Coordinates of C-alpha atoms (C1' of nucleotides) in Angstrom, one line a residue:
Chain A
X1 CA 6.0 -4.2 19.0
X2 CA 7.5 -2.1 21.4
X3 CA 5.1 0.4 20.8
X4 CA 6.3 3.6 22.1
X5 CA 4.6 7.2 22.5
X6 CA 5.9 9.7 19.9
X7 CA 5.3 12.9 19.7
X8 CA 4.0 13.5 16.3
X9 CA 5.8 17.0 15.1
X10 CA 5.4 19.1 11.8
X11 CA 7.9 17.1 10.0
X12 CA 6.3 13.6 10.9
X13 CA 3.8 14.5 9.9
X14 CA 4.7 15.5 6.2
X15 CA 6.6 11.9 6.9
X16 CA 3.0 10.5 7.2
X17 CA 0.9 12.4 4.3
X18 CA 3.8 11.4 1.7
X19 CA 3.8 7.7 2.7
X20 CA -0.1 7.7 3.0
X21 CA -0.2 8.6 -0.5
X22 CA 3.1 6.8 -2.1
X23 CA 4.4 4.5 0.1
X24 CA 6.7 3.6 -2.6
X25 CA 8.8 6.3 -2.1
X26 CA 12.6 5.4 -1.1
X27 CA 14.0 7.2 2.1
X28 CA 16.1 8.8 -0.1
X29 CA 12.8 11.1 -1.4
X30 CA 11.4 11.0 1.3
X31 CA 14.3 12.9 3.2
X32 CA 14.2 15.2 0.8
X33 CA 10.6 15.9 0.6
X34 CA 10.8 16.8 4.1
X35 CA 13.8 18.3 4.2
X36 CA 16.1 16.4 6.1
X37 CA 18.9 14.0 5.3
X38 CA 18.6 10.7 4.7
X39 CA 19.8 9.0 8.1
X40 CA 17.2 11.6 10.6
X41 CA 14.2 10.6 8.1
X42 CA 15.1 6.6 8.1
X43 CA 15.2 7.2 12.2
X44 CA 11.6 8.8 12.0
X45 CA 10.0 6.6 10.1
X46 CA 11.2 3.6 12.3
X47 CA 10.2 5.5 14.9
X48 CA 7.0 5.9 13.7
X49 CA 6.7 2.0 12.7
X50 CA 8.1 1.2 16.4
X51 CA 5.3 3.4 17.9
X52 CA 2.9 1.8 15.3
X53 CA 1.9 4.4 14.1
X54 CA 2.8 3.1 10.6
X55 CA 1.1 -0.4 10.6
X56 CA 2.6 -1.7 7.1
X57 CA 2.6 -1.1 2.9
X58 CA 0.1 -2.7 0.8
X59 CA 0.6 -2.8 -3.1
X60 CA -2.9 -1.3 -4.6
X61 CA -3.7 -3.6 -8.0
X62 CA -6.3 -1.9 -10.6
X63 CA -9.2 -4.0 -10.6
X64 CA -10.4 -3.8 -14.1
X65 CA -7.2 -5.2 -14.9
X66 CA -7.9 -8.4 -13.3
X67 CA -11.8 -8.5 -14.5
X68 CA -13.2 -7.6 -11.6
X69 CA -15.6 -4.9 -12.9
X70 CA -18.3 -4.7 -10.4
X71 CA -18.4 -3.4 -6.7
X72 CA -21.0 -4.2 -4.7
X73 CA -22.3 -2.6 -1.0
X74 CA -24.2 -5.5 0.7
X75 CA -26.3 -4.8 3.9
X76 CA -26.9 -7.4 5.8
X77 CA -29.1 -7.9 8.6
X78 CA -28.9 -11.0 11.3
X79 CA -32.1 -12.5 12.7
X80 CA -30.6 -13.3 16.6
X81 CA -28.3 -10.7 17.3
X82 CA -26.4 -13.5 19.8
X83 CA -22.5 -13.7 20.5
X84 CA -22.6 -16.8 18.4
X85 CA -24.5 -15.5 15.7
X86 CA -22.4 -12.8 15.2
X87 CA -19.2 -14.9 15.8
X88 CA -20.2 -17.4 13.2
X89 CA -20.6 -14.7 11.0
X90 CA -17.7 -13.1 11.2
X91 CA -15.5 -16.5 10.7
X92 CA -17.3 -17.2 7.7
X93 CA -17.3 -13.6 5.7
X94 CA -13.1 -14.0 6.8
X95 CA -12.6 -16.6 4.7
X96 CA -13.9 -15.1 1.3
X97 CA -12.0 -13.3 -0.7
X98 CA -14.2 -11.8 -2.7
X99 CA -15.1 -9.2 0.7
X100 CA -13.0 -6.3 1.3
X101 CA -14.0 -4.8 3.7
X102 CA -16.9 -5.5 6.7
X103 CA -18.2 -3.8 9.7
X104 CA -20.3 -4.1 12.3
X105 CA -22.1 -1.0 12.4
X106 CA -25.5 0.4 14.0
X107 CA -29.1 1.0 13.0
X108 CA -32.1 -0.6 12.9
X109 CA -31.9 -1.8 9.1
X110 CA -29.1 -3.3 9.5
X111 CA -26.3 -5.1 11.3
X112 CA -23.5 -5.6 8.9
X113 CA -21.7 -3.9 5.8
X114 CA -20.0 -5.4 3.4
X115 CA -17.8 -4.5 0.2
X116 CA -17.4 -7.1 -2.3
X117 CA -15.4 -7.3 -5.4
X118 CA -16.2 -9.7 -8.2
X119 CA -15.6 -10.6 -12.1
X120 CA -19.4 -9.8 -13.3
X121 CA -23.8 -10.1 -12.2
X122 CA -23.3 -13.7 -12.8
X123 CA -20.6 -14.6 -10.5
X124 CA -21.9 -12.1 -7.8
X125 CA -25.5 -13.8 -8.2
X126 CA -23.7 -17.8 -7.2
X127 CA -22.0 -15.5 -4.6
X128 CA -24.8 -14.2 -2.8
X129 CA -26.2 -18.1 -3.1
X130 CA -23.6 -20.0 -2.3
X131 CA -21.4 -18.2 0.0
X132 CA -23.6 -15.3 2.0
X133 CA -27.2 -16.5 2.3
X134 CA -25.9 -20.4 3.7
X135 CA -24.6 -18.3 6.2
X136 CA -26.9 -18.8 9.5
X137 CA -28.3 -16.2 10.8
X138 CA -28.5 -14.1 7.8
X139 CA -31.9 -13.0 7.5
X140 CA -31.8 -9.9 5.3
X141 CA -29.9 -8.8 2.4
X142 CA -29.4 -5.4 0.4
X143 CA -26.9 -5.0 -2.7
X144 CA -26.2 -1.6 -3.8
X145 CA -23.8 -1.6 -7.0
X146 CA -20.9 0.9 -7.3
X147 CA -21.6 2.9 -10.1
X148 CA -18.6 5.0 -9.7
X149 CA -15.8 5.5 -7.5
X150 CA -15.3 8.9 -6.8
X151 CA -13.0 8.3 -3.7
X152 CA -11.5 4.8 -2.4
X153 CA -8.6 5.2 -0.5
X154 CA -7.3 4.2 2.9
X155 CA -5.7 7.7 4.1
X156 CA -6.4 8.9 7.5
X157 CA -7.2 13.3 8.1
X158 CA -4.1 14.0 9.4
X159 CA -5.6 17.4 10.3
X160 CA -6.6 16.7 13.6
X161 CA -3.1 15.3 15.0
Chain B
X1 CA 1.9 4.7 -18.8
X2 CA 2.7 2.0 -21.7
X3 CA -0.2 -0.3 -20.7
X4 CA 1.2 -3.5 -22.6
X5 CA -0.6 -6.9 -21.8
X6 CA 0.9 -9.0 -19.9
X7 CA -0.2 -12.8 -19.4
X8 CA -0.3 -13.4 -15.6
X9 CA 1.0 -17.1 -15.0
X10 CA 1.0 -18.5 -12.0
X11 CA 4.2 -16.7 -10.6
X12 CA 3.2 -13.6 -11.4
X13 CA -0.1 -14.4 -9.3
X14 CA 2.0 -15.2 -6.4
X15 CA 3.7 -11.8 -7.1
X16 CA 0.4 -10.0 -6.7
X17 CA -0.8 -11.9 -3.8
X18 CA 2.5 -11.5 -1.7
X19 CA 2.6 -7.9 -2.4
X20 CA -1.0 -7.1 -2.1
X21 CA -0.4 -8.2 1.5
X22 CA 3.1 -6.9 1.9
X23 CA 4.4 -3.8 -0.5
X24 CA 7.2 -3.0 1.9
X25 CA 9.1 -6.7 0.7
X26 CA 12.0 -5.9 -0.7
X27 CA 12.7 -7.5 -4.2
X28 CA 15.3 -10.2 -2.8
X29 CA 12.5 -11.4 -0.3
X30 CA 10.0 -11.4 -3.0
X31 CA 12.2 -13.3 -5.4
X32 CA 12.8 -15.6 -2.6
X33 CA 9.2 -16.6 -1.5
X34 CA 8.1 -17.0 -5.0
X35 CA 11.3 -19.1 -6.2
X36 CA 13.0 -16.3 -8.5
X37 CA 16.2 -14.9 -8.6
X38 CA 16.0 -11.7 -8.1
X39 CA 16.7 -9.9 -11.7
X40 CA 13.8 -12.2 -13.0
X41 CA 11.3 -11.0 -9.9
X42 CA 12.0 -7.6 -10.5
X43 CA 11.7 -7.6 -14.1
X44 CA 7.8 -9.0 -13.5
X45 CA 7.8 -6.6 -11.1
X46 CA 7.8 -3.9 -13.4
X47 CA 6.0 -5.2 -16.0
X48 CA 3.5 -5.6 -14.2
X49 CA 4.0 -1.7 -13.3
X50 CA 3.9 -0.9 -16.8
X51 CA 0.7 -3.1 -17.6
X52 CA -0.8 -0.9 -15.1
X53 CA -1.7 -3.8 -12.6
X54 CA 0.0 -2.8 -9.8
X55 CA -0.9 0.9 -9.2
X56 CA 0.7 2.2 -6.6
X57 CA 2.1 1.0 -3.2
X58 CA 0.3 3.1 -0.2
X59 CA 1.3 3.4 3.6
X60 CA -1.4 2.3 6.3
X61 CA -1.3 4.1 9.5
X62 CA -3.1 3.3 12.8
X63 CA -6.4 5.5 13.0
X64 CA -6.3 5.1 17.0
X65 CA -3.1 6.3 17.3
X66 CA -3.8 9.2 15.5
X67 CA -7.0 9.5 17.6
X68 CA -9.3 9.2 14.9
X69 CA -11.6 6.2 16.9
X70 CA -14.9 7.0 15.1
X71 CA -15.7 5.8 11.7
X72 CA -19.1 6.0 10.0
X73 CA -20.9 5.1 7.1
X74 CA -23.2 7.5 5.3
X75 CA -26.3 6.7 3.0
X76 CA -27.1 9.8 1.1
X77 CA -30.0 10.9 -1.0
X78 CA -30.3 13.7 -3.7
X79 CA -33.2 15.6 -4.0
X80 CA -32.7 15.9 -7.7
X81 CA -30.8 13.2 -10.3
X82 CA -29.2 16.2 -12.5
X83 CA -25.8 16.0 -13.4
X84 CA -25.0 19.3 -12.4
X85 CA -26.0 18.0 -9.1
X86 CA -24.3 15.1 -9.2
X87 CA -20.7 17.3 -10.2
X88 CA -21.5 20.2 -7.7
X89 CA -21.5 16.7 -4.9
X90 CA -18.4 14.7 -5.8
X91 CA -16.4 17.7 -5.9
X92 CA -17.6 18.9 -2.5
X93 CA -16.7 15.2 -0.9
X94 CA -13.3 15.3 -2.7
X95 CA -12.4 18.1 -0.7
X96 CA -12.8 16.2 2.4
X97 CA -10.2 14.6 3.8
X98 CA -12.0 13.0 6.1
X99 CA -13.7 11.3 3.6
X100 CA -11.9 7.8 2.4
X101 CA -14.2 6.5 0.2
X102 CA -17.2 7.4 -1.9
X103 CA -19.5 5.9 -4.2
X104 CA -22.5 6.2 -6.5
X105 CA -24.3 3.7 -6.1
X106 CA -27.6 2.2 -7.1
X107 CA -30.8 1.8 -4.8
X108 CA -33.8 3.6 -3.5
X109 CA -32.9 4.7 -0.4
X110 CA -29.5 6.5 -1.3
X111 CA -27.6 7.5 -4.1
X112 CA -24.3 7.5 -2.0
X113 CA -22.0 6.2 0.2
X114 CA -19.4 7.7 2.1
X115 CA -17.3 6.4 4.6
X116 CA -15.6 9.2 7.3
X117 CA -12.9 8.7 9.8
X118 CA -13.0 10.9 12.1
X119 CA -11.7 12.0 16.0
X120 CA -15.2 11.4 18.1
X121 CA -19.3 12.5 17.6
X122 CA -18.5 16.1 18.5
X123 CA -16.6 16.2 15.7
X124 CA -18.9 14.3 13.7
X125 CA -21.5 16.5 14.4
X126 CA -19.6 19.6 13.2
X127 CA -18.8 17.7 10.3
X128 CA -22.1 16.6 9.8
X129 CA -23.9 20.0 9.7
X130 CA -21.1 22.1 8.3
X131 CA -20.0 20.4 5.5
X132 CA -22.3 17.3 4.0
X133 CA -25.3 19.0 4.8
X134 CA -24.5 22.2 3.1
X135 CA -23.9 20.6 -0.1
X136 CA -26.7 21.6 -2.7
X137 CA -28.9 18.8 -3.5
X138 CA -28.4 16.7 -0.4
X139 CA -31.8 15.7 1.0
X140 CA -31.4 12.4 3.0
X141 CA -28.4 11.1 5.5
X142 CA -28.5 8.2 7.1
X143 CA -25.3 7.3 9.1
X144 CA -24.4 4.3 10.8
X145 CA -21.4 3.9 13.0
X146 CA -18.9 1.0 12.7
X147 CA -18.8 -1.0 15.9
X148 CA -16.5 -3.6 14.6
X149 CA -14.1 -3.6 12.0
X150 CA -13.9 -7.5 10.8
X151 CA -12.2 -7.2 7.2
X152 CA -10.8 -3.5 6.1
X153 CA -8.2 -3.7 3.5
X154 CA -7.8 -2.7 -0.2
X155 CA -6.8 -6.6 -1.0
X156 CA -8.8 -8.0 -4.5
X157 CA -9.5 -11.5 -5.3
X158 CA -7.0 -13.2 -7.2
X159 CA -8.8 -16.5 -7.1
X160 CA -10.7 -15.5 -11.0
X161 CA -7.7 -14.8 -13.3
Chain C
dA1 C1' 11.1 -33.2 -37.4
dC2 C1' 14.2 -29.5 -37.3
dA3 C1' 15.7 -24.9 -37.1
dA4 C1' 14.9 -20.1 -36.3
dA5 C1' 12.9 -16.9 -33.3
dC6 C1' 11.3 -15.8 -28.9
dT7 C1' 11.0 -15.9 -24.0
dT8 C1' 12.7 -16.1 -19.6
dC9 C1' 16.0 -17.7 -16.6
dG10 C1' 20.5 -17.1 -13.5
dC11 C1' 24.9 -15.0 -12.9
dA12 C1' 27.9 -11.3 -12.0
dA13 C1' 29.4 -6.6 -12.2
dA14 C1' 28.1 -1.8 -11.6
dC15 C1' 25.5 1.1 -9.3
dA16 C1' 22.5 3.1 -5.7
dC17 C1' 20.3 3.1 -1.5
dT18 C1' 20.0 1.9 3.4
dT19 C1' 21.9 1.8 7.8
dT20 C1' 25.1 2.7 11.7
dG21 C1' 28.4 5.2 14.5
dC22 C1' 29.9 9.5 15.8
dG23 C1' 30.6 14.4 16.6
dC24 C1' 28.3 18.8 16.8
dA25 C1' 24.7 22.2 17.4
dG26 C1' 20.4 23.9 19.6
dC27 C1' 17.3 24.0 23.6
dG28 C1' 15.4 23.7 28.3
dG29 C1' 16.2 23.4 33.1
dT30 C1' 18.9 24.4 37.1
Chain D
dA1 C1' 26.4 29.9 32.2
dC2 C1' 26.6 24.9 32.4
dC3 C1' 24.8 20.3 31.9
dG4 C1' 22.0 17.0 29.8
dC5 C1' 18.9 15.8 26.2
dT6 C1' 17.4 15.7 21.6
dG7 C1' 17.9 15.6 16.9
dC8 C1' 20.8 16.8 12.8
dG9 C1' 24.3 15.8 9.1
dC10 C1' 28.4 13.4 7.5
dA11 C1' 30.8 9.4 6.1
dA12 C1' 31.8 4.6 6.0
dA13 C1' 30.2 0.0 5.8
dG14 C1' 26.7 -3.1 4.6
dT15 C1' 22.8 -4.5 1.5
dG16 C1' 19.9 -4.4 -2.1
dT17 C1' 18.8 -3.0 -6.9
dT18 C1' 19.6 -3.0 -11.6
dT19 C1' 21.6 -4.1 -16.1
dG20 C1' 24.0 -6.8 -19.7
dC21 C1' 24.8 -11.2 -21.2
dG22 C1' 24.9 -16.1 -22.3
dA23 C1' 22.3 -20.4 -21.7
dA24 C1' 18.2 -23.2 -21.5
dG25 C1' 13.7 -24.1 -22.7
dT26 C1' 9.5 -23.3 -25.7
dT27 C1' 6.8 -22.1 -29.6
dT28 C1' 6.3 -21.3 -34.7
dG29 C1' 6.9 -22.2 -39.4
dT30 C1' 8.6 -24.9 -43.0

DNA sequence: ACAAACTTCGCAAACACTTTGCGCAGCGGT
DNA sequence: ACCGCTGCGCAAAGTGTTTGCGAAGTTTGT
């Protein structure tokens, strides 16, 4: 991590909205996407990784694929809002899999946000039993259901570069 | 898109969990870590491809290099449940690159949630009023800002096949 | 229990892509 | 106008991918 300023130009740019959405693509595509040759692109895109800019590639699976069919948005709300409370927390959402993603965010309803993907009602309900509510400190708990997706992606506006 | 069934042993579980967490490793690697040759590894590979389990491979970039430090999540209400309504909305937010995820979900308090990356709260603000707010039908929004990102990743649970 | 049919492996050859060194062109500063 | 810097493309060398094929192990049917 050498992590190095780069000035971010038209053509990285393009570089970075064609990896954002296919980071499958071979250098060789890329390159000509953009419009260069193959050796300038390779350079760029290291460039960009060495800067790190470009943090890694993740494989996306489909979901319904594996039977995971429901989505669920959990708010959760603490009852001390402590260091260690929060710390404890944190350790113990990090070690199930089941959570995607989870923030700490603001307002007065609640503390955290979680997005958890699971087979079906009857595996989320042992869960939300087993796993979340043992959690100390935990003293509220919303679940939304996803009842469609219309976006889900990780792709940053590159607009404002 | 052939979409054959394909019985997911144990190796091929490996395959999915090494490249949900890595999708820039390189066949060879791959073969390597889950004790493959390679022409094997990359034949799973691809029928996994074809089943339609693996989806796509995506590039993550680093939001705070790209000077997007602000991300927030939005609870939002519709004044009326119509279809039409519901259309006119999920086209508007698909237009928004801002915008990396949104769902319908169920609740009282929101039909919605969207989750925005974006530069800082001046441009939130402009974002805000110009373009969720002027969507037809939108009557509540709640946002809360993310203080802490503990788990963010697109990674599923491979624990119930 | 045995054989046919099927599956999946590893090897090796053919092929393709990645990666590096190098020379050249364009640009900004003096 | 010249020097230095940056970034390009070409080409060669190095790696990795991909395919065909025979062998080994497993399941199915008789």
């Amino acid at each position: 991590m050498s992590e190095k300023l780069v000035k971010i130009d038209r053509i990285d740019r393009r570089i970075l909205e064609l990896l954002q959405k296919d980071g499958g693509l071979s250098n060789q595509e890329l390159a000509e996407k953009v419009g260069l040759s193959a050796s300038p692109c390779l350079r760029r895109v290291k460039a960009l990784e060495e800067a790190g800019i470009i943090l890694k590639r993740v494989t996306v699976l489909e979901r319904k694929k594996l039977g995971l069919a429901l989505t669920v948005i959990i708010l959760i709300g603490m009852d001390r809002h402590t260091p260690e409370r929060f710390e404890e927390f944190e350790s113990r959402v990090a070690e199930l899999s089941e959570v995607q993603e989870c923030y700490l965010i603001t307002g007065q309803d609640a503390d955290y946000m979680l997005k958890v993907v699971i087979p079906d009602m009857d595996a989320y309900h042992v869960f939300l039993l087993n796993k979340i509510t043992r959690i100390p400190g935990v003293s509220g708990v919303h679940s939304s259901f996803v009842l469609r997706r219309v976006i889900d992606s990780m792709e940053l506006p590159l607009a404002y570069c």
